[in-house]
Tab-separated table of C-alpha atoms in Angstrom:
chain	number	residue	atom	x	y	z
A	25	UNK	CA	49.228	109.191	112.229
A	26	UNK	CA	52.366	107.927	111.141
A	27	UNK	CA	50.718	106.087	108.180
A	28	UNK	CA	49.461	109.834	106.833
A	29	UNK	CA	53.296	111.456	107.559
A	30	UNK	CA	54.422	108.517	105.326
A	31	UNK	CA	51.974	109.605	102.256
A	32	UNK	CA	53.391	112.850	102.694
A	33	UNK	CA	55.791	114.311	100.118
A	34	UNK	CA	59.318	114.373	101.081
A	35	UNK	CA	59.884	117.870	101.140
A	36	UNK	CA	56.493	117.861	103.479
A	37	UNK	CA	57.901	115.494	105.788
A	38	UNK	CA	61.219	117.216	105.953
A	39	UNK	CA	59.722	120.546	106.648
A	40	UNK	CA	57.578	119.167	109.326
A	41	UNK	CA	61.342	116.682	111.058
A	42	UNK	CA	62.631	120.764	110.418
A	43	UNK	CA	59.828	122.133	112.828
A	44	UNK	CA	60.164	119.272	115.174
A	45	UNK	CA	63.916	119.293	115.196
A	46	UNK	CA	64.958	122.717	114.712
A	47	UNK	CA	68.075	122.586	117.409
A	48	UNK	CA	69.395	118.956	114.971
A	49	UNK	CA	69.072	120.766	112.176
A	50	UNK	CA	70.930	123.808	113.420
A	51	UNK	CA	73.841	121.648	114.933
A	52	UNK	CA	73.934	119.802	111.483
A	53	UNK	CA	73.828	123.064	109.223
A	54	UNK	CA	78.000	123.611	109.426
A	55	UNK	CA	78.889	119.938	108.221
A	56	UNK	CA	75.803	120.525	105.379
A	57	UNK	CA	77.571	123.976	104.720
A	58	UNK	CA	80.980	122.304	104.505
A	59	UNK	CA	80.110	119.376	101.973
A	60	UNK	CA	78.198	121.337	100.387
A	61	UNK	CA	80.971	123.718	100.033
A	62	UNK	CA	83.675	122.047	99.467
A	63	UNK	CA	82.620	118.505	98.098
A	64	UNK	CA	79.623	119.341	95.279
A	65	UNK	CA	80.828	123.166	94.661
A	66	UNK	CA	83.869	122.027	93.098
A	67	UNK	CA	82.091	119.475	91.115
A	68	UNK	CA	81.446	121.962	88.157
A	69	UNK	CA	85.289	121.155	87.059
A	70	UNK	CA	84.634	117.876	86.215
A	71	UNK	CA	83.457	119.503	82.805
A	72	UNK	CA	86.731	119.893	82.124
A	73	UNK	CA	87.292	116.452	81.305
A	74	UNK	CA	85.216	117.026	78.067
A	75	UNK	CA	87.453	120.624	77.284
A	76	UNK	CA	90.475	121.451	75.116
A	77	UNK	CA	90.770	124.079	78.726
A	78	UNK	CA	92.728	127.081	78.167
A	79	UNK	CA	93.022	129.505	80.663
A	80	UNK	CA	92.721	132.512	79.031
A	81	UNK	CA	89.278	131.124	77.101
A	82	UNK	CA	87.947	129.595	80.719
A	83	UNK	CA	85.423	127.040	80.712
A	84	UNK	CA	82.702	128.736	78.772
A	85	UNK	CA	84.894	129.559	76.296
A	86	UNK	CA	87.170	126.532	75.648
A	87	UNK	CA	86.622	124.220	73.050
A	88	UNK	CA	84.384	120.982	73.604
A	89	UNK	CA	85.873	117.626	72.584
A	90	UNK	CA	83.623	115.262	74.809
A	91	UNK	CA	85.962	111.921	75.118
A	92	UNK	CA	89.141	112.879	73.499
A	93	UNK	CA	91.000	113.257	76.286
A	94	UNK	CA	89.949	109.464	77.977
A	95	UNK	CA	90.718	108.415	74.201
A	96	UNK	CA	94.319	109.660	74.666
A	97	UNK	CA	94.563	108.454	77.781
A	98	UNK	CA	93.494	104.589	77.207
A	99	UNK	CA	95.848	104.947	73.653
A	100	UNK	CA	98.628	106.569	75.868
A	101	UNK	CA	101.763	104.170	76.007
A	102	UNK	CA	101.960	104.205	79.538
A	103	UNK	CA	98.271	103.342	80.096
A	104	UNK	CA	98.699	99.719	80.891
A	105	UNK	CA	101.688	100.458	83.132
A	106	UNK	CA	100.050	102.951	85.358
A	107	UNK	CA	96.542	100.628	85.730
A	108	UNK	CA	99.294	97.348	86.429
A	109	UNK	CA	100.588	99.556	89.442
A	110	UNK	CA	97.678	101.415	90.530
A	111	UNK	CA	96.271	97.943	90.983
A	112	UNK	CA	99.349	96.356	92.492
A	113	UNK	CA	99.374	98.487	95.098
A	114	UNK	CA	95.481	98.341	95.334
A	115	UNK	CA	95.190	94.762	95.402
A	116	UNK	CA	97.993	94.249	97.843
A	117	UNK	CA	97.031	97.122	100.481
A	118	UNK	CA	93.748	95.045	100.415
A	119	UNK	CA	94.750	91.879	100.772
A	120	UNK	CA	97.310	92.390	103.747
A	121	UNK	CA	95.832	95.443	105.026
A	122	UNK	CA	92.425	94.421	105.417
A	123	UNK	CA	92.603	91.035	107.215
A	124	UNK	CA	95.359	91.790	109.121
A	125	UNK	CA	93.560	94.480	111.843
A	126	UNK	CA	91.006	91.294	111.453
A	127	UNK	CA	93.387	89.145	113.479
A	128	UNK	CA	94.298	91.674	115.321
A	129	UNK	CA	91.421	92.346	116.842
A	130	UNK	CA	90.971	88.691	116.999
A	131	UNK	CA	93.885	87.820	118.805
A	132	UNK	CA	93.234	90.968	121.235
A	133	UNK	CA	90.463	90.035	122.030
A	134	UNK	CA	91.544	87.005	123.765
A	135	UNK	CA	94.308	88.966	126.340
A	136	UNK	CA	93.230	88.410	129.331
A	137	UNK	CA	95.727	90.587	131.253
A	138	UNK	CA	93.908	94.318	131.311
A	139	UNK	CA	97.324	95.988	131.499
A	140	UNK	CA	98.902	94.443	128.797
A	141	UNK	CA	95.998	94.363	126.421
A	142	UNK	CA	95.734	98.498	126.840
A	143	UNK	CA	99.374	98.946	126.263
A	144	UNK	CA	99.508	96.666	123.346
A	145	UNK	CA	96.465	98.623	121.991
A	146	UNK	CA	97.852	102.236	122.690
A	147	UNK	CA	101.064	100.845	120.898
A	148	UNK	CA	99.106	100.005	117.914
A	149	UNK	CA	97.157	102.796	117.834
A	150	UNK	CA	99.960	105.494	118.022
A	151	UNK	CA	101.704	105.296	114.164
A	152	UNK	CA	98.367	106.499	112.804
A	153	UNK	CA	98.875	109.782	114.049
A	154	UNK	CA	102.324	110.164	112.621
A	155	UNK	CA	101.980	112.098	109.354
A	156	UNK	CA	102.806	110.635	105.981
A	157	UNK	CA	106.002	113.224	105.456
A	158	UNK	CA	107.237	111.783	108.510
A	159	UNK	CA	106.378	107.826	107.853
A	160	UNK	CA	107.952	108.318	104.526
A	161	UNK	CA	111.213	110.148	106.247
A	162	UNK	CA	111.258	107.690	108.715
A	163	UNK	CA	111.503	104.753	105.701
A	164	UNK	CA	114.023	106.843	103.806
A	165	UNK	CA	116.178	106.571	107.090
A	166	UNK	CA	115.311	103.133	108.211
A	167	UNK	CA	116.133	101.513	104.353
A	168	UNK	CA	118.910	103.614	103.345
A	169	UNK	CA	121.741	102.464	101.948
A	170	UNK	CA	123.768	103.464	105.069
A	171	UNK	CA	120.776	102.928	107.220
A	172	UNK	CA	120.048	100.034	109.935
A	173	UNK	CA	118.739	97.702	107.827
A	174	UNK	CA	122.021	97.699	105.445
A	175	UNK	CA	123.819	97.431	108.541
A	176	UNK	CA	122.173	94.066	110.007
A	177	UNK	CA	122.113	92.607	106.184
A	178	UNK	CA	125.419	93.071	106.061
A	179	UNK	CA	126.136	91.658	109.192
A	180	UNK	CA	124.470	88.570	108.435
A	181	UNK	CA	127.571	88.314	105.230
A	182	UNK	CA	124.866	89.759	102.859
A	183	UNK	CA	125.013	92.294	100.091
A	184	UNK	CA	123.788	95.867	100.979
A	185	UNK	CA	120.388	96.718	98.997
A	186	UNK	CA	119.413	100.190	97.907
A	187	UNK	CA	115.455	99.848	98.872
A	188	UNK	CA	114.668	102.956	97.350
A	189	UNK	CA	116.609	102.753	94.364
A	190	UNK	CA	114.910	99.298	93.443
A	191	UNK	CA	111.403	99.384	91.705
A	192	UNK	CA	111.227	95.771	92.887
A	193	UNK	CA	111.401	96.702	96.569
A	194	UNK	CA	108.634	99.836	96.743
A	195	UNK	CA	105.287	97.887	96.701
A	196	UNK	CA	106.525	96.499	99.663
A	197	UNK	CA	107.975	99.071	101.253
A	198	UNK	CA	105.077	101.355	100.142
A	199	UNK	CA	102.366	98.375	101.554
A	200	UNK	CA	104.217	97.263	104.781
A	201	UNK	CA	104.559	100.480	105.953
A	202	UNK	CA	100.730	101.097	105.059
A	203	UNK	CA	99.813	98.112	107.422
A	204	UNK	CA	102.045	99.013	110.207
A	205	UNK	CA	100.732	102.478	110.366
A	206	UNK	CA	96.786	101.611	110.077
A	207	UNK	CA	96.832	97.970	111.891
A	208	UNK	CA	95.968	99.453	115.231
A	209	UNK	CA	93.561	101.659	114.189
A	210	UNK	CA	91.583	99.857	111.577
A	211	UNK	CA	90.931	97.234	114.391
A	212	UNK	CA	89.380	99.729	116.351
A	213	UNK	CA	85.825	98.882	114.971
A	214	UNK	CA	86.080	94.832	115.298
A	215	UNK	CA	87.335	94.733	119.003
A	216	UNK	CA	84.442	96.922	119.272
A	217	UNK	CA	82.357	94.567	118.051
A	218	UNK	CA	84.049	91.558	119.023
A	219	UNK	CA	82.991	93.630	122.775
A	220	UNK	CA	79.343	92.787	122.023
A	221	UNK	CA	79.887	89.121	121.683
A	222	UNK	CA	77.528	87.760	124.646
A	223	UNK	CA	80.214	85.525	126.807
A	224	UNK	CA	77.860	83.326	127.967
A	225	UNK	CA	77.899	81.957	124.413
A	226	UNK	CA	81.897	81.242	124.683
A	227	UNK	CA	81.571	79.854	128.338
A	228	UNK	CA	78.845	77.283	126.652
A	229	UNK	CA	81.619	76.271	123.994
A	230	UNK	CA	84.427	76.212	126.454
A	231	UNK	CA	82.153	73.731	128.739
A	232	UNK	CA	81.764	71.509	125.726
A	233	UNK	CA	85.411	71.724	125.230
A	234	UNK	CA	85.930	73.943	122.157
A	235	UNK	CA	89.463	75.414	121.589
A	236	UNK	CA	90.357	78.866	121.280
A	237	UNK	CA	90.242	78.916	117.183
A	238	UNK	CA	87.007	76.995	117.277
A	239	UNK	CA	85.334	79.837	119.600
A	240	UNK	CA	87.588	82.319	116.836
A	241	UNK	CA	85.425	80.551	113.995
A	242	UNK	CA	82.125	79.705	115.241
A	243	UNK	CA	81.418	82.748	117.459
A	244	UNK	CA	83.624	85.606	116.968
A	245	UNK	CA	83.939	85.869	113.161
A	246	UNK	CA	80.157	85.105	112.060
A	247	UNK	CA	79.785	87.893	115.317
A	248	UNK	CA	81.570	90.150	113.094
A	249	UNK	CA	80.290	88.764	109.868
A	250	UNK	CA	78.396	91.847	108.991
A	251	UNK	CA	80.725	94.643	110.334
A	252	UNK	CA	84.058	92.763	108.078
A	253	UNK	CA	81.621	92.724	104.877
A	254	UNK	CA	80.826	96.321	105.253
A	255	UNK	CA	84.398	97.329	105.640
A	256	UNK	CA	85.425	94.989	102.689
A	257	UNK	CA	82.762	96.202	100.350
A	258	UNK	CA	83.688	99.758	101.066
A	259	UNK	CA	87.515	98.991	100.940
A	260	UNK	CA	86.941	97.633	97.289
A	261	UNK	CA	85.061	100.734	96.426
A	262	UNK	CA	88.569	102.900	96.835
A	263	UNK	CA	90.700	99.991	95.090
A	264	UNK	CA	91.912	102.342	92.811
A	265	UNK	CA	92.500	104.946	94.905
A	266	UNK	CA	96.135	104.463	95.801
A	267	UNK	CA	97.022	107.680	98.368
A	268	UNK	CA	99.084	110.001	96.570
A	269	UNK	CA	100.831	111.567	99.425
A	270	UNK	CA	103.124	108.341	100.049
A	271	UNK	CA	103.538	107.109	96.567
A	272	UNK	CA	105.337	110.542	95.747
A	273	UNK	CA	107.314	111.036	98.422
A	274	UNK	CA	108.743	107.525	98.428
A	275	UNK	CA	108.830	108.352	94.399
A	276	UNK	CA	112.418	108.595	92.630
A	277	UNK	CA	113.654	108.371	89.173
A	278	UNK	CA	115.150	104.654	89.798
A	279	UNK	CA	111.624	103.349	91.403
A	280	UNK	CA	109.214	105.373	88.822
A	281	UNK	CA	108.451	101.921	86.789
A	282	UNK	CA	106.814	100.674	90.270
A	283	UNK	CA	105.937	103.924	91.708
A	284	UNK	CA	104.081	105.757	89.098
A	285	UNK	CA	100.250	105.273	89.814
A	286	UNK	CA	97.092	107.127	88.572
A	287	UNK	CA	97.076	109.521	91.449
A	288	UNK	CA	100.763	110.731	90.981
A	289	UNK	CA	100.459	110.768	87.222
A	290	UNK	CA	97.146	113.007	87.475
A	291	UNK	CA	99.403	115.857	89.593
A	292	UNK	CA	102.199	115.715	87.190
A	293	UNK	CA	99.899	116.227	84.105
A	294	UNK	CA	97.822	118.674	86.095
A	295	UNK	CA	100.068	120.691	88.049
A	296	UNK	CA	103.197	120.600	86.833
A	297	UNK	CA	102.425	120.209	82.739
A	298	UNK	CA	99.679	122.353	83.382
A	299	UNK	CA	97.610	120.051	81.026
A	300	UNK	CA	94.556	120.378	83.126
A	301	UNK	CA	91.865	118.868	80.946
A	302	UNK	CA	93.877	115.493	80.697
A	303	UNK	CA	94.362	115.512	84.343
A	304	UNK	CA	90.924	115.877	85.124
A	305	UNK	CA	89.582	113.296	82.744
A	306	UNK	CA	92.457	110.818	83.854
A	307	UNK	CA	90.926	111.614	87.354
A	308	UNK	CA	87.321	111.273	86.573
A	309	UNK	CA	88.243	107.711	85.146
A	310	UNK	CA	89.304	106.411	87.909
A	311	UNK	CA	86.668	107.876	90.000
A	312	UNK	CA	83.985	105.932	87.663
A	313	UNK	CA	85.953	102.536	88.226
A	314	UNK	CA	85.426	102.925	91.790
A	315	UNK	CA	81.963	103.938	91.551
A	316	UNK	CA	81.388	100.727	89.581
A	317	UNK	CA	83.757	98.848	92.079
A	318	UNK	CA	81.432	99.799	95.049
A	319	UNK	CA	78.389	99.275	93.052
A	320	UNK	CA	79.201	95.781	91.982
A	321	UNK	CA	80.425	94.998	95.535
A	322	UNK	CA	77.598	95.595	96.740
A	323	UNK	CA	75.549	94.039	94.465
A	324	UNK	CA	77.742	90.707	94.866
A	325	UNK	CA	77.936	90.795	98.582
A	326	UNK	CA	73.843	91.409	98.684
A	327	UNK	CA	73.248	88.412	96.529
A	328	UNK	CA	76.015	85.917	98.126
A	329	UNK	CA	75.556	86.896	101.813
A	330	UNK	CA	72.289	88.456	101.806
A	331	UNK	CA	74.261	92.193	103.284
A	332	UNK	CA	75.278	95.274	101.733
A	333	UNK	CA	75.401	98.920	102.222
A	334	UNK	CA	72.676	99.925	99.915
């Protein structure tokens, strides 16, 4: 039986999981309707990439150009300067970011007071629901030039620093903040898995006298092997995708040598120079550097440790 619904078509096995399922499908129809909706229907724009768009022409009208617009963007002066920060930031977010909710979870997971390991958890947890105006108004407070910070520098008999007016200072500001506010949560999924560790496996170590950060490297982490190369393979596929909603708010006119990355410079050329067709295709290259990110990730992480998403 199952070797004949095998031979079938797809579309013939679908219709027949449809008739068998009909109350799945109906529960799944609204989240089909929404992506459908709103993540391929807008997917048509991309065409603008290849457009000299004008409004009043639309985009059967306007003028095709095909790669003129990624030309001028990889010729553009400022090319090299927005890829150098994009990937800054990118590299850097990954780095600390990453591993850090790693030993996190690593070091939670060997509390052994109930009490304390909820609270610490529920502490951790709570910065990722704090919106990114209000992170960013909380650093523009904290690091002011009048703010606490200034006030225990100077204290100590130091200078005062201007945080936000240095471009030296906002790749850390923008990726410690980043790692404070996702820490908690991001190691949500390993002390989940770290939970499905069998214990009898760390009370045989412990008899044969194996320390805490032998049990951490022999058990826990090849435990967790497969969830942390998952995580890493999909955290390289958005490497270039530096959030825009922090990098412009914590953007000024003394910080924009640092600041300025590929997201931010898309919305300026999109929405405020109205040069739409630039935008997009500025967009659309850095969404094909992250598919081939992800794709080569993979690829890598399939051949060296025999695991991969696809």
């Amino acid at each position: 039986m199952q070797k004949a619904i095998k031979n079938k078509s797809f579309w013939a096995r679908l219709k027949l999981d449809v008739c068998n399922n009909p109350l799945l499908y109906i529960m799944i129809a609204p989240v089909i309707g929404y992506v459908a909706l709103f993540c391929y229907g807008p997917m048509y724009g991309i065409v603008l990439a290849f457009l000299n768009y004008r409004i009043k022409d639309g985009i059967f009208g306007s003028e095709w150009v095909g790669f003129a617009n990624f030309e001028r963007f990889i010729r553009s002066f400022n090319f090299l300067k927005l890829m150098e920060n994009t990937l800054a930031i990118s590299v850097l977010s990954l780095i600390v970011g990453f591993f850090v909710p790693i030993g996190f979870a690593l070091m939670l997971n060997y509390v052994t007071s109930r009490g304390l390991k909820k609270t610490v958890q529920m502490v951790s947890y709570a910065p990722h629901f704090i919106s990114v105006v209000v992170i960013c108004g909380m650093l523009q407070i904290i690091f002011a030039s009048n703010g606490p910070v200034n006030a225990v520098i100077m204290l100590l008999g130091f200078d005062r620093i201007d945080f936000l007016a240095e471009a030296s200072m906002f790749r850390p500001l923008y990726v410690g903040s980043g790692v404070w506010q996702g820490m908690g949560w991001s190691s949500i999924i390993y002390i989940s898995a770290l939970s499905g560790v069998d214990y009898q496996i760390h009370e045989a170590a412990i008899i044969d006298g194996a320390t805490k950060l032998q049990r951490i490297r022999h058990i826990d982490i090849p435990s967790i092997k497969s969830t942390i190369i998952m995580l890493l393979i999909l955290a390289i596929g958005g490497l270039m995708g530096v959030g825009f909603d922090k990098a412009y708010l914590l953007q000024n006119d003394l910080n924009l040598e640092t600041s300025e990355v590929l997201s931010t410079y898309v919305y300026k050329m999109g929405m405020i120079k109205s040069d739409y067709s630039f935008s997009t295709a500025v967009g659309l290259f850095n969404t094909v550097i992250n598919l081939i990110l992800i794709v080569s990730a993979n690829y890598v992480s399939k051949k060296l440790a025999d695991e991969s998403l696809f």
